[in-house]
CSV table of C-alpha atoms in Angstrom, one decimal:
chain,number,residue,atom,x,y,z
D,120,UNK,CA,74.8,25.5,-39.0
D,121,UNK,CA,72.5,26.8,-36.3
D,122,UNK,CA,73.5,27.4,-32.7
D,123,UNK,CA,71.4,26.8,-29.6
D,124,UNK,CA,71.8,27.6,-25.9
D,125,UNK,CA,70.8,25.2,-23.2
D,126,UNK,CA,68.5,26.1,-20.3
D,127,UNK,CA,70.7,27.1,-17.3
D,128,UNK,CA,73.0,29.2,-19.4
D,129,UNK,CA,71.6,32.1,-17.5
D,130,UNK,CA,71.4,30.7,-13.9
D,131,UNK,CA,68.1,31.2,-12.2
D,132,UNK,CA,66.4,32.5,-15.3
D,133,UNK,CA,63.4,31.0,-17.0
D,134,UNK,CA,62.9,29.8,-20.6
D,135,UNK,CA,61.5,33.1,-21.8
D,136,UNK,CA,64.5,35.0,-20.5
D,137,UNK,CA,66.7,32.5,-22.3
D,138,UNK,CA,64.8,32.9,-25.5
D,139,UNK,CA,65.0,36.7,-25.4
D,140,UNK,CA,68.8,36.4,-24.8
D,141,UNK,CA,69.1,33.9,-27.7
D,142,UNK,CA,67.4,36.4,-30.0
D,143,UNK,CA,69.6,39.2,-28.7
D,144,UNK,CA,72.7,37.3,-29.6
D,145,UNK,CA,71.5,36.2,-33.0
D,146,UNK,CA,71.4,32.5,-32.1
D,147,UNK,CA,68.8,30.1,-33.2
D,148,UNK,CA,67.1,28.2,-30.4
D,149,UNK,CA,66.9,26.9,-26.9
D,150,UNK,CA,67.3,23.4,-25.6
D,151,UNK,CA,64.9,22.9,-22.6
D,152,UNK,CA,65.1,19.4,-21.2
D,153,UNK,CA,62.2,19.2,-18.7
D,154,UNK,CA,59.2,20.2,-20.7
D,155,UNK,CA,57.0,18.8,-18.0
D,156,UNK,CA,58.1,21.6,-15.7
D,157,UNK,CA,56.1,24.2,-17.7
D,158,UNK,CA,52.7,25.1,-16.2
D,159,UNK,CA,51.2,26.1,-19.5
D,160,UNK,CA,52.7,24.8,-22.8
D,161,UNK,CA,50.5,26.9,-24.9
D,162,UNK,CA,51.7,30.0,-23.1
D,163,UNK,CA,55.3,29.1,-23.9
D,164,UNK,CA,54.3,28.6,-27.5
D,165,UNK,CA,52.9,32.1,-27.6
D,166,UNK,CA,56.1,33.5,-26.1
D,167,UNK,CA,58.1,31.7,-28.7
D,168,UNK,CA,56.1,33.3,-31.5
D,169,UNK,CA,56.4,36.7,-29.9
D,170,UNK,CA,60.1,36.5,-29.5
D,171,UNK,CA,60.8,34.8,-32.9
D,172,UNK,CA,62.9,31.9,-31.6
D,173,UNK,CA,61.8,28.7,-29.9
D,174,UNK,CA,62.8,25.5,-28.1
D,175,UNK,CA,64.5,23.2,-30.6
D,176,UNK,CA,65.1,20.2,-28.4
D,177,UNK,CA,63.7,18.5,-25.2
D,178,UNK,CA,64.0,15.2,-23.4
D,179,UNK,CA,61.9,12.1,-23.0
D,180,UNK,CA,59.9,12.3,-19.7
D,181,UNK,CA,61.2,8.8,-18.8
D,182,UNK,CA,64.3,7.1,-20.0
D,183,UNK,CA,65.4,3.5,-19.8
D,184,UNK,CA,66.2,1.7,-23.1
D,185,UNK,CA,68.1,-1.2,-21.8
D,186,UNK,CA,65.4,-2.8,-19.7
D,187,UNK,CA,62.7,-4.5,-21.8
D,188,UNK,CA,60.4,-4.7,-18.8
D,189,UNK,CA,59.8,-1.0,-18.8
D,190,UNK,CA,59.3,-0.6,-22.5
D,191,UNK,CA,55.6,0.2,-22.2
D,192,UNK,CA,56.4,2.9,-19.7
D,193,UNK,CA,59.0,4.4,-22.0
D,194,UNK,CA,56.7,4.4,-25.0
D,195,UNK,CA,53.9,5.9,-23.0
D,196,UNK,CA,56.1,8.7,-21.7
D,197,UNK,CA,57.4,9.2,-25.3
D,198,UNK,CA,53.8,9.7,-26.5
D,199,UNK,CA,53.4,12.4,-23.8
D,200,UNK,CA,56.6,14.1,-24.9
D,201,UNK,CA,55.6,14.0,-28.6
D,202,UNK,CA,52.3,15.8,-27.7
D,203,UNK,CA,54.3,18.5,-25.9
D,204,UNK,CA,56.5,18.8,-28.9
D,205,UNK,CA,53.4,19.3,-31.1
D,206,UNK,CA,52.3,22.2,-29.0
D,207,UNK,CA,55.8,23.8,-28.7
D,208,UNK,CA,56.9,23.1,-32.3
D,209,UNK,CA,59.9,21.1,-31.1
D,210,UNK,CA,61.5,18.7,-33.6
D,211,UNK,CA,64.1,16.9,-31.6
D,212,UNK,CA,63.7,14.6,-28.5
D,213,UNK,CA,66.9,13.6,-26.6
D,214,UNK,CA,67.0,10.3,-24.7
D,215,UNK,CA,69.6,8.7,-22.5
D,216,UNK,CA,69.8,4.9,-22.4
D,217,UNK,CA,69.9,4.3,-18.7
D,218,UNK,CA,72.6,2.5,-16.7
D,219,UNK,CA,74.0,-0.9,-17.7
D,220,UNK,CA,72.0,-3.6,-15.8
D,221,UNK,CA,74.3,-5.8,-13.6
D,222,UNK,CA,74.1,-9.5,-14.4
D,223,UNK,CA,72.4,-9.1,-17.7
D,224,UNK,CA,74.5,-9.8,-20.9
D,225,UNK,CA,75.3,-6.6,-22.7
D,226,UNK,CA,74.1,-8.0,-26.0
D,227,UNK,CA,70.6,-8.5,-24.4
D,228,UNK,CA,70.5,-4.9,-23.3
D,229,UNK,CA,71.5,-3.9,-26.8
D,230,UNK,CA,68.7,-6.0,-28.3
D,231,UNK,CA,66.2,-4.5,-25.9
D,232,UNK,CA,67.2,-1.0,-26.8
D,233,UNK,CA,66.9,-1.6,-30.6
D,234,UNK,CA,63.5,-3.2,-30.1
D,235,UNK,CA,62.2,-0.4,-28.1
D,236,UNK,CA,63.5,2.2,-30.6
D,237,UNK,CA,62.0,0.2,-33.4
D,238,UNK,CA,58.6,0.5,-31.7
D,239,UNK,CA,59.2,4.2,-31.1
D,240,UNK,CA,60.1,5.0,-34.7
D,241,UNK,CA,56.6,5.0,-36.2
D,242,UNK,CA,55.4,7.4,-33.5
D,243,UNK,CA,58.2,9.7,-34.3
D,244,UNK,CA,57.7,9.4,-38.1
D,245,UNK,CA,54.0,10.2,-37.8
D,246,UNK,CA,54.8,13.3,-35.6
D,247,UNK,CA,57.8,14.3,-37.7
D,248,UNK,CA,60.1,14.5,-34.8
D,249,UNK,CA,63.6,12.9,-34.4
D,250,UNK,CA,64.4,10.8,-31.3
D,251,UNK,CA,68.0,11.2,-30.5
D,252,UNK,CA,70.0,8.7,-28.4
D,253,UNK,CA,72.9,10.2,-26.6
D,254,UNK,CA,76.2,8.5,-25.6
D,255,UNK,CA,77.5,9.8,-22.3
D,256,UNK,CA,80.9,9.5,-20.7
D,257,UNK,CA,81.2,7.0,-17.8
D,258,UNK,CA,84.6,8.3,-16.6
D,259,UNK,CA,83.7,11.7,-15.2
D,260,UNK,CA,80.0,12.5,-15.4
D,261,UNK,CA,77.9,9.4,-15.8
D,262,UNK,CA,79.4,6.3,-14.2
D,263,UNK,CA,77.6,3.2,-15.3
D,264,UNK,CA,75.7,4.7,-18.3
D,265,UNK,CA,75.1,1.9,-20.8
D,266,UNK,CA,75.8,3.8,-24.1
D,267,UNK,CA,79.2,5.5,-24.1
D,268,UNK,CA,80.8,5.0,-27.5
D,269,UNK,CA,79.8,6.6,-30.9
D,270,UNK,CA,80.5,3.4,-32.9
D,271,UNK,CA,78.0,1.4,-30.8
D,272,UNK,CA,75.5,4.3,-31.1
D,273,UNK,CA,75.9,4.2,-34.9
D,274,UNK,CA,75.3,0.4,-34.9
D,275,UNK,CA,72.1,0.9,-33.0
D,276,UNK,CA,70.9,3.6,-35.3
D,277,UNK,CA,71.6,1.3,-38.3
D,278,UNK,CA,69.7,-1.6,-36.7
D,279,UNK,CA,66.6,0.5,-36.1
D,280,UNK,CA,66.7,1.8,-39.6
D,281,UNK,CA,64.6,5.0,-39.3
D,282,UNK,CA,65.4,8.5,-40.3
D,283,UNK,CA,63.5,9.6,-37.2
D,284,UNK,CA,65.8,7.8,-34.8
D,285,UNK,CA,69.3,9.3,-34.8
D,286,UNK,CA,72.2,10.4,-32.6
D,287,UNK,CA,73.1,13.5,-30.7
D,288,UNK,CA,76.9,13.6,-30.8
D,289,UNK,CA,78.3,15.4,-27.6
D,290,UNK,CA,81.8,16.4,-28.4
D,291,UNK,CA,82.7,16.8,-24.7
D,292,UNK,CA,81.5,13.3,-23.8
D,293,UNK,CA,83.1,11.7,-26.8
D,294,UNK,CA,86.5,13.4,-26.1
D,295,UNK,CA,86.5,11.8,-22.7
D,296,UNK,CA,85.3,8.4,-23.8
D,297,UNK,CA,87.1,7.8,-27.1
D,298,UNK,CA,88.9,10.9,-28.4
D,299,UNK,CA,89.3,10.9,-32.2
D,300,UNK,CA,86.7,13.6,-32.3
D,301,UNK,CA,86.8,15.0,-35.8
D,302,UNK,CA,86.9,11.5,-37.5
D,303,UNK,CA,83.9,10.3,-35.4
D,304,UNK,CA,82.0,13.6,-35.5
D,305,UNK,CA,82.2,13.6,-39.3
D,306,UNK,CA,82.4,9.9,-40.0
D,307,UNK,CA,79.0,9.3,-38.5
D,308,UNK,CA,77.3,12.3,-40.0
D,309,UNK,CA,74.5,10.4,-41.6
D,310,UNK,CA,73.4,9.1,-38.2
D,311,UNK,CA,73.8,12.5,-36.4
D,312,UNK,CA,70.9,14.9,-36.0
D,313,UNK,CA,72.4,17.3,-33.5
D,314,UNK,CA,75.7,18.2,-31.7
D,315,UNK,CA,76.5,19.3,-28.2
D,316,UNK,CA,79.7,21.1,-27.5
D,317,UNK,CA,81.7,22.0,-24.3
D,318,UNK,CA,85.4,22.1,-23.6
D,319,UNK,CA,87.4,19.5,-21.7
D,320,UNK,CA,88.3,19.4,-18.9
D,321,UNK,CA,85.6,21.2,-16.9
D,322,UNK,CA,82.7,21.2,-19.4
D,323,UNK,CA,82.9,25.0,-19.8
D,324,UNK,CA,82.5,27.1,-22.9
D,325,UNK,CA,84.5,26.3,-26.0
D,326,UNK,CA,87.9,28.0,-25.8
D,327,UNK,CA,88.6,27.1,-22.2
D,328,UNK,CA,90.2,23.7,-22.6
D,329,UNK,CA,92.0,21.3,-24.9
D,330,UNK,CA,89.5,21.0,-27.8
D,331,UNK,CA,90.2,23.1,-30.9
D,332,UNK,CA,86.7,24.1,-31.8
D,333,UNK,CA,87.7,26.1,-34.9
D,334,UNK,CA,88.9,22.9,-36.5
D,335,UNK,CA,86.1,20.7,-35.1
D,336,UNK,CA,83.2,23.0,-36.2
D,337,UNK,CA,84.9,23.7,-39.6
D,338,UNK,CA,85.1,19.9,-40.2
D,339,UNK,CA,81.5,19.4,-39.3
D,340,UNK,CA,80.5,22.3,-41.4
D,341,UNK,CA,82.4,21.0,-44.4
D,342,UNK,CA,80.2,17.9,-44.3
D,343,UNK,CA,77.2,20.1,-45.3
D,344,UNK,CA,75.6,19.7,-41.9
D,345,UNK,CA,73.0,22.4,-41.3
D,346,UNK,CA,71.4,21.4,-38.1
D,347,UNK,CA,71.8,22.5,-34.5
D,348,UNK,CA,75.0,22.7,-32.4
D,349,UNK,CA,74.1,23.2,-28.8
D,350,UNK,CA,76.3,25.0,-26.2
D,351,UNK,CA,75.7,22.5,-23.4
D,352,UNK,CA,78.3,23.9,-21.1
D,353,UNK,CA,79.0,26.0,-18.1
D,354,UNK,CA,80.6,29.4,-18.2
D,355,UNK,CA,83.8,30.7,-16.5
D,356,UNK,CA,82.8,34.3,-17.1
D,357,UNK,CA,79.6,36.3,-17.6
D,358,UNK,CA,77.4,34.3,-20.1
D,359,UNK,CA,76.8,37.3,-22.4
D,360,UNK,CA,80.6,37.9,-22.5
D,361,UNK,CA,81.3,34.2,-23.1
D,362,UNK,CA,78.8,34.0,-26.0
D,363,UNK,CA,80.3,37.0,-27.7
D,364,UNK,CA,83.8,35.5,-27.3
D,365,UNK,CA,82.5,32.3,-28.9
D,366,UNK,CA,81.1,34.2,-31.8
D,367,UNK,CA,84.2,36.3,-32.3
D,368,UNK,CA,87.0,33.8,-31.6
D,369,UNK,CA,85.5,30.6,-33.0
D,370,UNK,CA,82.4,31.2,-35.3
D,371,UNK,CA,84.1,34.1,-37.1
D,372,UNK,CA,87.1,31.9,-38.0
D,373,UNK,CA,85.1,29.0,-39.5
D,374,UNK,CA,83.3,31.3,-42.0
């Protein structure tokens, strides 16, 4: 498996600083969510080549999958994001679903999401990027977010039916929403393109809460998964020290 840091791991530092730190720690990539904040995408691409590691995931410029009336806006913004990914060499695009629409039957919002994703799939296939839907917890961090459960996310992926539309499984969010982490994190492996990890409670670095990341990551590894696992977390101590602890206390134990 490969491990990525997320922008903000080093507070106040830019993407290039993060990339240099990732290289220093022997990690494998950066998740930078707001690609539109870059003044010069081609300059960032040159910095990636110089450093030897790059951005591995970004986000859609606009997200709302549950409202069919904004479908054209979503697809237009996705086209922009795909072009940015082409310049930067990014292969994964994360999308949230938007909040549940009051007064609209949930099944209609589900259908709208599936149809929008079906229309997005050929664009992603042509560009060879994966669009990743992300369930988020509604109890602590994202009240009202439509997609929260991994089983519904898997159903959506199956209905879309494209290898270029998959799931980012965030262990922190799913622990809060549903628990049963190892069974879900491995049982839906065919639909998962990417993992996010943080401990609970607090969303800090693995090892600071209730989740046994030695067991969780070993179980994921045992499926044969060889994609990215992103540390989407805050840090209770100096970031460099926390990363070394993660490598020594967790990664070293999973082999």
